[in-house]
Every structure is written in structure tokens, then in C-alpha cells.
């Protein structure tokens, strides 16, 4: 008798967890529809727009690097400076940056070479030289693969209301050809968007550092950029420190348009695995919660739960669950895309199934191989997120 009570209790917990995950779809779709793709206000302001220092960490050249960087030179914003940071003086990205600086002499742009050793995080080490020379009260950190629209910076600045110290963008991708590009767009426009938007709606930390705007004085208050060099997931700990200092963060209306010229399934899966390793080290309870939130796994557990609780047939419930999850993700992706998708419904079905079936496998790979490869470097993580490098390149 007591064993049956435990079975029923476990089934009730699973069913509640399942309903909670369904609510995430509703929250993500609704909030995304309200939040995303709003045009920034162009009406005259009582005070001038603040100047922004934009930090761009670069390493290597891909086919889209030059056109991506050029969008930063053509933004419609009254006052900003571009601070390009490259660790290796022989990096071919140096020539790309110099060509653009020559092409747009009226844009305030500078190149900083060599990097500096302030921690194990390669991105922070690369950025620090530019950061110490930044002149504006607002600092934007933007990864090399980001493509900007003319009004993106204006949109981000207008979200920097009183009490807000960090404005960041929902990660998404530009339209590109091939299955790998479809896979990336489906991941960022469904699973990632759902979690990201719901977290922002309820004030949880959801910051990714690929494109974010920060108040310089608040960043200095929490230790400056160098204070986060001991972490690989510097974006999470930066947002956490800002929150603990009493400031809020906000997601801007425009997604971050990732437009890397190198797009293949293997590289992206390695990227997903690396992110999973970081999440587990920072928030250990995700070891249980994250795989249970996957469509196929959760569907199996929920089907068993409803069979125990309501005597419903498990197989039809499971099939309906997959259909509902699939349609919800299609709607979520359409909301984030805000226009026609660059692939047909068949390609979406294939890409969606591939993501759903490989998600739990990639998470398992992250658990059983905790070492993190970042380009040619290897890192180990302690619980809590502090990292150390097994082999260092930059010398102090």
C-alpha cells in the first residue's frame, strides 16, 4: 500500500512538471509576440542619446566576417566608438579591420592587439585592452559573428531605462542555406527562445554575452570586466553580479543576428555540448531538470504518469504530446523570425526531429566528458563555474 502511494506521488509530480513545461510554451510565445520586433522610437528626446563603446573580440577570418563587421560601421546612431580586439598580431582579421577603418574614416574605430592576461577566459583576455581604453558611459560587447541592423543599437539603448544596467539580445540566426543553418535556426528559435523569453518574463538570469549593452559605472562597481576572467561563462556571472548589486536586466526587441560564415552540424553540436557543460557547472540541479525537459523524454514520463493517474492510453497521449510540442515550436519560431521561414515545412520537420532526438544525447556527452574545448584550448571547470586552463597561450 505504501509503495502505491509513492508511485502515485511520483506520477503527480511528473504530471505537474509536465504541465509546467507546457506553460513555458505559452509564456514564450505570448511574451515573444509582445516583446520582439518593436520599432525603436525616433521622436526627439529631451536629452541626447548616450555615447557607446562597442568592444569586438576577433580571432580568425570566416567568409562573413567583413560584411558582418561592416554593419557596425553603417549603424544609424549619433555617437559610438568601435574597439576591435585581436590577440594575435599575425591574425588575418587584422587586415579585415584595417580595410574597414580605411573605408569608413569618419567612424571612430580603433584596433588593439596582443590581449592581456587577466584570467583564464580567452574572450575577457582579448577584450581587456579595448575595455581599458573605452571612453563611453555605456559599453557594448558584441561577438565577431553578429550582424547589426541600422537601428539595433538605438533599440538597445532605448531599453536601458532607469534601474536597468544590462540590455541583451535574444540569440538567433540570419537566414542561410543548408541543413546546418536550418538546425541552428530551429534550436535558437524554439528551445533557446522559449527558455530565454520565459526567463526574462519572470526576471531570471538568461543573459548570453554574444551581444549586450552594459552601464560602465555598474560594471566597475562589480569589479570591472577583468573580475570575470576566472569564468568561462562570464556572461552568466556578469548578469548575476549586476542583479546582486540591485540592478535589473532587459531583453531588447531585436534578436541578435548570428551570421557566421562557417556553418556545419558537428561544430554546432560541439558548441551546444560546451554550453551544457557550463550550465551544469554553474547550476548543478540542471543535471536532472534539463534532460527531463526534453520533448521525447518528458513525453515518455508524462505518458506513464497519465496512465497511472487517469488510466489514459499512454501511446495516443505520447503522440498527441509530440504533435502539440511540434506545433508550439513552429509558432515560437515564426514569432522570433517575424517573417517567412527560409525553409519549407518538410525541412522543419527533419530539423526539429534531429534536434529533439540529439538533445538528450549531447547533454549526456557533456556530463561524461566535462573537459571543455574552446578553439585549440582545453579547460576544466570546478563546481560553481570557476575554470582553469590546462594549457595557456597568452603570457602576462
PDB file of N, CA and C in Angstrom, residues 314-355:
ATOM      1  N   UNK A 314      -1.337   5.281 -22.949  1.00  0.00           N
ATOM      2  CA  UNK A 314      -0.070   6.018 -22.995  1.00  0.00           C
ATOM      3  C   UNK A 314       0.344   6.381 -24.419  1.00  0.00           C
ATOM      4  N   UNK A 315       0.166   5.463 -25.377  1.00  0.00           N
ATOM      5  CA  UNK A 315       0.656   5.718 -26.736  1.00  0.00           C
ATOM      6  C   UNK A 315      -0.058   6.876 -27.411  1.00  0.00           C
ATOM      7  N   UNK A 316      -1.408   6.918 -27.436  1.00  0.00           N
ATOM      8  CA  UNK A 316      -2.058   8.093 -28.038  1.00  0.00           C
ATOM      9  C   UNK A 316      -1.667   9.403 -27.353  1.00  0.00           C
ATOM     10  N   UNK A 317      -1.555   9.372 -26.018  1.00  0.00           N
ATOM     11  CA  UNK A 317      -1.151  10.579 -25.297  1.00  0.00           C
ATOM     12  C   UNK A 317       0.232  11.033 -25.755  1.00  0.00           C
ATOM     13  N   UNK A 318       1.151  10.080 -25.900  1.00  0.00           N
ATOM     14  CA  UNK A 318       2.514  10.415 -26.319  1.00  0.00           C
ATOM     15  C   UNK A 318       2.526  11.039 -27.709  1.00  0.00           C
ATOM     16  N   UNK A 319       1.742  10.495 -28.620  1.00  0.00           N
ATOM     17  CA  UNK A 319       1.700  11.017 -29.989  1.00  0.00           C
ATOM     18  C   UNK A 319       1.082  12.418 -30.022  1.00  0.00           C
ATOM     19  N   UNK A 320       0.014  12.611 -29.246  1.00  0.00           N
ATOM     20  CA  UNK A 320      -0.588  13.951 -29.169  1.00  0.00           C
ATOM     21  C   UNK A 320       0.385  14.940 -28.547  1.00  0.00           C
ATOM     22  N   UNK A 321       1.103  14.495 -27.527  1.00  0.00           N
ATOM     23  CA  UNK A 321       2.126  15.350 -26.890  1.00  0.00           C
ATOM     24  C   UNK A 321       3.147  15.826 -27.912  1.00  0.00           C
ATOM     25  N   UNK A 322       3.666  14.913 -28.728  1.00  0.00           N
ATOM     26  CA  UNK A 322       4.671  15.290 -29.730  1.00  0.00           C
ATOM     27  C   UNK A 322       4.079  16.275 -30.728  1.00  0.00           C
ATOM     28  N   UNK A 323       2.839  16.053 -31.152  1.00  0.00           N
ATOM     29  CA  UNK A 323       2.198  16.956 -32.110  1.00  0.00           C
ATOM     30  C   UNK A 323       2.032  18.354 -31.518  1.00  0.00           C
ATOM     31  N   UNK A 324       1.568  18.428 -30.268  1.00  0.00           N
ATOM     32  CA  UNK A 324       1.372  19.729 -29.619  1.00  0.00           C
ATOM     33  C   UNK A 324       2.708  20.456 -29.456  1.00  0.00           C
ATOM     34  N   UNK A 325       3.732  19.722 -29.033  1.00  0.00           N
ATOM     35  CA  UNK A 325       5.068  20.317 -28.853  1.00  0.00           C
ATOM     36  C   UNK A 325       5.611  20.826 -30.191  1.00  0.00           C
ATOM     37  N   UNK A 326       5.422  20.016 -31.231  1.00  0.00           N
ATOM     38  CA  UNK A 326       5.883  20.372 -32.579  1.00  0.00           C
ATOM     39  C   UNK A 326       5.204  21.645 -33.069  1.00  0.00           C
ATOM     40  N   UNK A 327       3.876  21.720 -32.956  1.00  0.00           N
ATOM     41  CA  UNK A 327       3.145  22.901 -33.419  1.00  0.00           C
ATOM     42  C   UNK A 327       3.511  24.133 -32.600  1.00  0.00           C
ATOM     43  N   UNK A 328       3.705  23.941 -31.297  1.00  0.00           N
ATOM     44  CA  UNK A 328       4.112  25.067 -30.447  1.00  0.00           C
ATOM     45  C   UNK A 328       5.467  25.610 -30.867  1.00  0.00           C
ATOM     46  N   UNK A 329       6.393  24.718 -31.193  1.00  0.00           N
ATOM     47  CA  UNK A 329       7.715  25.157 -31.637  1.00  0.00           C
ATOM     48  C   UNK A 329       7.654  25.855 -32.992  1.00  0.00           C
ATOM     49  N   UNK A 330       6.776  25.399 -33.873  1.00  0.00           N
ATOM     50  CA  UNK A 330       6.601  26.071 -35.168  1.00  0.00           C
ATOM     51  C   UNK A 330       6.115  27.505 -34.947  1.00  0.00           C
ATOM     52  N   UNK A 331       5.157  27.678 -34.038  1.00  0.00           N
ATOM     53  CA  UNK A 331       4.640  29.017 -33.746  1.00  0.00           C
ATOM     54  C   UNK A 331       5.724  29.875 -33.091  1.00  0.00           C
ATOM     55  N   UNK A 332       6.480  29.284 -32.149  1.00  0.00           N
ATOM     56  CA  UNK A 332       7.542  30.019 -31.471  1.00  0.00           C
ATOM     57  C   UNK A 332       8.585  30.503 -32.480  1.00  0.00           C
ATOM     58  N   UNK A 333       9.002  29.638 -33.379  1.00  0.00           N
ATOM     59  CA  UNK A 333       9.990  30.007 -34.392  1.00  0.00           C
ATOM     60  C   UNK A 333       9.455  31.103 -35.309  1.00  0.00           C
ATOM     61  N   UNK A 334       8.186  31.019 -35.679  1.00  0.00           N
ATOM     62  CA  UNK A 334       7.583  32.035 -36.545  1.00  0.00           C
ATOM     63  C   UNK A 334       7.545  33.392 -35.857  1.00  0.00           C
ATOM     64  N   UNK A 335       7.301  33.389 -34.537  1.00  0.00           N
ATOM     65  CA  UNK A 335       7.283  34.640 -33.776  1.00  0.00           C
ATOM     66  C   UNK A 335       8.668  35.275 -33.760  1.00  0.00           C
ATOM     67  N   UNK A 336       9.699  34.475 -33.513  1.00  0.00           N
ATOM     68  CA  UNK A 336      11.066  35.010 -33.454  1.00  0.00           C
ATOM     69  C   UNK A 336      11.534  35.456 -34.833  1.00  0.00           C
ATOM     70  N   UNK A 337      11.198  34.687 -35.867  1.00  0.00           N
ATOM     71  CA  UNK A 337      11.597  35.025 -37.234  1.00  0.00           C
ATOM     72  C   UNK A 337      10.923  36.306 -37.708  1.00  0.00           C
ATOM     73  N   UNK A 338       9.641  36.488 -37.345  1.00  0.00           N
ATOM     74  CA  UNK A 338       8.880  37.677 -37.729  1.00  0.00           C
ATOM     75  C   UNK A 338       8.813  37.840 -39.249  1.00  0.00           C
ATOM     76  N   UNK A 339       8.630  36.752 -39.935  1.00  0.00           N
ATOM     77  CA  UNK A 339       8.577  36.771 -41.392  1.00  0.00           C
ATOM     78  C   UNK A 339       8.612  35.347 -41.906  1.00  0.00           C
ATOM     79  N   UNK A 340       8.619  35.170 -43.225  1.00  0.00           N
ATOM     80  CA  UNK A 340       8.636  33.806 -43.779  1.00  0.00           C
ATOM     81  C   UNK A 340       9.927  33.074 -43.436  1.00  0.00           C
ATOM     82  N   UNK A 341       9.800  31.801 -43.089  1.00  0.00           N
ATOM     83  CA  UNK A 341      10.975  30.989 -42.782  1.00  0.00           C
ATOM     84  C   UNK A 341      11.710  30.637 -44.065  1.00  0.00           C
ATOM     85  N   UNK A 342      13.049  30.528 -44.004  1.00  0.00           N
ATOM     86  CA  UNK A 342      13.843  30.273 -45.211  1.00  0.00           C
ATOM     87  C   UNK A 342      13.856  28.800 -45.625  1.00  0.00           C
ATOM     88  N   UNK A 343      12.975  27.980 -45.054  1.00  0.00           N
ATOM     89  CA  UNK A 343      12.916  26.564 -45.412  1.00  0.00           C
ATOM     90  C   UNK A 343      11.448  26.120 -45.362  1.00  0.00           C
ATOM     91  N   UNK A 344      11.154  25.012 -46.027  1.00  0.00           N
ATOM     92  CA  UNK A 344       9.776  24.536 -46.069  1.00  0.00           C
ATOM     93  C   UNK A 344       9.445  23.690 -44.844  1.00  0.00           C
ATOM     94  N   UNK A 345       8.190  23.251 -44.780  1.00  0.00           N
ATOM     95  CA  UNK A 345       7.724  22.507 -43.604  1.00  0.00           C
ATOM     96  C   UNK A 345       8.416  21.156 -43.467  1.00  0.00           C
ATOM     97  N   UNK A 346       8.748  20.515 -44.591  1.00  0.00           N
ATOM     98  CA  UNK A 346       9.436  19.231 -44.513  1.00  0.00           C
ATOM     99  C   UNK A 346      10.810  19.395 -43.878  1.00  0.00           C
ATOM    100  N   UNK A 347      11.546  20.440 -44.286  1.00  0.00           N
ATOM    101  CA  UNK A 347      12.862  20.687 -43.698  1.00  0.00           C
ATOM    102  C   UNK A 347      12.746  21.013 -42.210  1.00  0.00           C
ATOM    103  N   UNK A 348      11.659  21.696 -41.847  1.00  0.00           N
ATOM    104  CA  UNK A 348      11.450  21.982 -40.427  1.00  0.00           C
ATOM    105  C   UNK A 348      11.221  20.689 -39.651  1.00  0.00           C
ATOM    106  N   UNK A 349      10.412  19.779 -40.208  1.00  0.00           N
ATOM    107  CA  UNK A 349      10.150  18.509 -39.535  1.00  0.00           C
ATOM    108  C   UNK A 349      11.454  17.736 -39.324  1.00  0.00           C
ATOM    109  N   UNK A 350      12.276  17.647 -40.368  1.00  0.00           N
ATOM    110  CA  UNK A 350      13.541  16.907 -40.267  1.00  0.00           C
ATOM    111  C   UNK A 350      14.468  17.568 -39.252  1.00  0.00           C
ATOM    112  N   UNK A 351      14.613  18.892 -39.348  1.00  0.00           N
ATOM    113  CA  UNK A 351      15.487  19.612 -38.427  1.00  0.00           C
ATOM    114  C   UNK A 351      14.989  19.547 -36.993  1.00  0.00           C
ATOM    115  N   UNK A 352      13.670  19.641 -36.820  1.00  0.00           N
ATOM    116  CA  UNK A 352      13.094  19.588 -35.476  1.00  0.00           C
ATOM    117  C   UNK A 352      13.296  18.218 -34.843  1.00  0.00           C
ATOM    118  N   UNK A 353      13.035  17.148 -35.605  1.00  0.00           N
ATOM    119  CA  UNK A 353      13.241  15.801 -35.087  1.00  0.00           C
ATOM    120  C   UNK A 353      14.715  15.557 -34.754  1.00  0.00           C
ATOM    121  N   UNK A 354      15.599  16.060 -35.603  1.00  0.00           N
ATOM    122  CA  UNK A 354      17.034  15.893 -35.362  1.00  0.00           C
ATOM    123  C   UNK A 354      17.434  16.576 -34.056  1.00  0.00           C
ATOM    124  N   UNK A 355      16.917  17.787 -33.825  1.00  0.00           N
ATOM    125  CA  UNK A 355      17.236  18.494 -32.585  1.00  0.00           C
ATOM    126  C   UNK A 355      16.672  17.781 -31.360  1.00  0.00           C
TER     127      UNK A 355
END
